Amino acid sequence: MYQKERDKLYLRLNDPYEFTRLRVVEALGKIGSEKAVDALILTFLNDESKSIQYYVINSLGEIGSEKAVDILISALDTQEDIQDYKWNRNIINALGKIGSEKASSAIISILNNYVNDKRYDYCCREIIEALANIGGQQVHDTLIHLLQSKKHT
């Protein structure tokens, strides 16, 4: 795609029609440039539509840029009584694709909120998969501890 067309694409992030903005977010996820990451982060922060934000999270995960990690971590709902698991699942999947160890603590905190509640077994599997993609000593220690504690219950 030529620069002129890309510039037009960025302008369409402010289109009044949500469907148009969704398609632009998807396209920027495929382009994957640093400029696309910056534009997606701004869209995430400024667009009031949860649907747009959801698509931005997906696109940021597909691009895999470290620049997105802090904003995604700050968007996680880390309260014990999590209201919207789909929101967290989307962010956790994106962070797992990015693979930044920086995200480990936040994701482990959410895992700890879910791990003893049977209603969230499927969620724990997805969280563990994201953590496995991230790797690192903290993740290793957490998963070993989790396996050992589950063995005794």
C-alpha positions as a printed NumPy array, in Angstrom:
array([[  0.   ,   0.   ,   0.   ],
       [  1.379,   3.413,  -0.927],
       [  1.99 ,   6.153,   1.622],
       [ -0.802,   8.387,   0.309],
       [ -3.355,   5.581,   0.735],
       [ -2.031,   4.772,   4.205],
       [ -2.398,   8.382,   5.275],
       [ -6.015,   8.323,   4.112],
       [ -6.509,   5.134,   6.085],
       [ -5.309,   6.775,   9.306],
       [ -7.759,   9.618,   8.797],
       [-10.605,   7.099,   8.563],
       [ -9.997,   6.137,  12.206],
       [-12.123,   9.203,  12.984],
       [-14.93 ,   8.214,  10.631],
       [-18.38 ,   8.649,  12.196],
       [-19.352,   5.121,  11.139],
       [-18.198,   2.414,  13.521],
       [-18.104,  -0.239,  10.805],
       [-15.622,   1.861,   8.817],
       [-13.417,   2.343,  11.879],
       [-13.507,  -1.425,  12.566],
       [-12.281,  -2.193,   9.068],
       [ -9.529,   0.421,   9.353],
       [ -8.378,  -1.078,  12.659],
       [ -8.229,  -4.518,  11.046],
       [ -6.262,  -3.142,   8.085],
       [ -3.771,  -1.403,  10.378],
       [ -3.289,  -4.68 ,  12.232],
       [ -2.291,  -6.278,   8.943],
       [ -0.003,  -3.387,   7.971],
       [  1.8  ,  -3.749,  11.283],
       [  4.061,  -0.701,  11.117],
       [  5.132,   1.349,  14.146],
       [  2.967,   4.187,  12.851],
       [  0.043,   1.759,  12.801],
       [  0.783,   0.791,  16.415],
       [  0.789,   4.449,  17.471],
       [ -2.473,   5.092,  15.651],
       [ -4.078,   2.003,  17.186],
       [ -3.001,   2.991,  20.699],
       [ -4.482,   6.469,  20.222],
       [ -7.668,   4.924,  18.899],
       [ -7.832,   2.594,  21.898],
       [ -7.497,   5.539,  24.266],
       [ -9.866,   7.893,  22.46 ],
       [-12.607,   5.857,  20.795],
       [-15.55 ,   5.336,  23.148],
       [-16.782,   2.236,  21.336],
       [-15.966,  -0.989,  23.187],
       [-16.201,  -2.821,  19.85 ],
       [-13.5  ,  -0.615,  18.37 ],
       [-11.339,  -1.04 ,  21.467],
       [-11.826,  -4.812,  21.265],
       [-10.664,  -4.87 ,  17.629],
       [ -7.723,  -2.605,  18.484],
       [ -6.61 ,  -5.081,  21.152],
       [ -6.714,  -7.891,  18.566],
       [ -4.735,  -5.85 ,  16.058],
       [ -2.112,  -4.866,  18.621],
       [ -1.676,  -8.533,  19.539],
       [ -1.297,  -9.483,  15.883],
       [  1.342,  -6.811,  15.348],
       [  3.208,  -7.876,  18.479],
       [  4.788,  -4.541,  19.353],
       [  6.208,  -3.985,  22.837],
       [  4.862,  -0.428,  22.616],
       [  1.37 ,  -1.77 ,  23.31 ],
       [  2.2  ,  -3.703,  26.476],
       [  1.784,  -0.941,  29.074],
       [ -1.522,   0.286,  27.673],
       [ -2.893,  -3.263,  27.507],
       [ -1.794,  -4.053,  31.064],
       [ -3.448,  -0.888,  32.344],
       [ -6.694,  -1.903,  30.608],
       [ -6.901,  -5.256,  32.41 ],
       [ -9.645,  -5.638,  35.007],
       [ -7.664,  -7.059,  37.925],
       [-10.387,  -6.945,  40.572],
       [-11.305, -10.229,  42.225],
       [-14.903, -10.06 ,  41.04 ],
       [-14.179,  -9.589,  37.384],
       [-17.21 ,  -8.382,  35.498],
       [-16.149,  -8.824,  31.925],
       [-13.952, -11.845,  31.327],
       [-14.168, -11.507,  27.535],
       [-12.441,  -8.131,  27.807],
       [ -9.607,  -9.588,  29.881],
       [ -9.375, -12.692,  27.693],
       [ -8.866, -10.534,  24.626],
       [ -6.146,  -8.491,  26.331],
       [ -4.452, -11.584,  27.78 ],
       [ -4.41 , -13.254,  24.359],
       [ -2.864, -10.117,  22.835],
       [ -0.246,  -9.918,  25.58 ],
       [  0.538, -13.611,  25.075],
       [  1.076, -12.991,  21.352],
       [  3.335, -10.032,  22.101],
       [  5.276, -12.231,  24.517],
       [  6.557,  -9.55 ,  26.874],
       [  7.653, -10.738,  30.315],
       [  6.565,  -7.3  ,  31.516],
       [  2.962,  -8.576,  31.361],
       [  3.579, -11.669,  33.497],
       [  2.712, -10.196,  36.911],
       [ -0.596,  -8.726,  35.758],
       [ -1.653, -11.934,  34.026],
       [ -0.586, -14.07 ,  36.992],
       [ -2.684, -11.837,  39.259],
       [ -5.745, -12.564,  37.127],
       [ -4.937, -16.276,  37.074],
       [ -4.825, -16.238,  40.871],
       [ -8.285, -14.636,  40.952],
       [ -9.724, -17.406,  38.758],
       [ -7.818, -20.535,  39.68 ],
       [ -9.945, -21.728,  42.616],
       [-13.315, -21.113,  41.003],
       [-14.601, -24.006,  38.851],
       [-16.675, -21.556,  36.793],
       [-13.435, -20.207,  35.349],
       [-11.641, -23.434,  34.423],
       [-11.797, -22.631,  30.7  ],
       [-10.444, -19.15 ,  31.424],
       [ -7.49 , -20.568,  33.314],
       [ -6.511, -22.702,  30.349],
       [ -6.385, -19.643,  28.104],
       [ -4.443, -17.661,  30.689],
       [ -1.93 , -20.48 ,  31.123],
       [ -1.492, -20.669,  27.354],
       [ -0.764, -16.929,  27.188],
       [  1.707, -17.255,  30.066],
       [  3.414, -20.165,  28.319],
       [  3.861, -17.958,  25.238],
       [  5.458, -15.285,  27.417],
       [  7.739, -17.63 ,  29.346],
       [ 10.365, -16.553,  31.858],
       [ 11.266, -17.621,  35.382],
       [  8.282, -15.968,  37.1  ],
       [  5.862, -17.776,  34.78 ],
       [  7.726, -21.058,  35.219],
       [  7.62 , -20.798,  39.024],
       [  3.937, -19.833,  39.031],
       [  2.893, -22.701,  36.779],
       [  4.919, -25.253,  38.759],
       [  3.358, -23.977,  41.997],
       [ -0.096, -24.175,  40.425],
       [  0.456, -27.765,  39.29 ],
       [  1.747, -28.792,  42.701],
       [ -1.161, -27.18 ,  44.538],
       [ -3.721, -28.769,  42.186],
       [ -2.124, -32.165,  42.791],
       [ -2.96 , -31.861,  46.497],
       [ -6.621, -30.845,  46.062]])
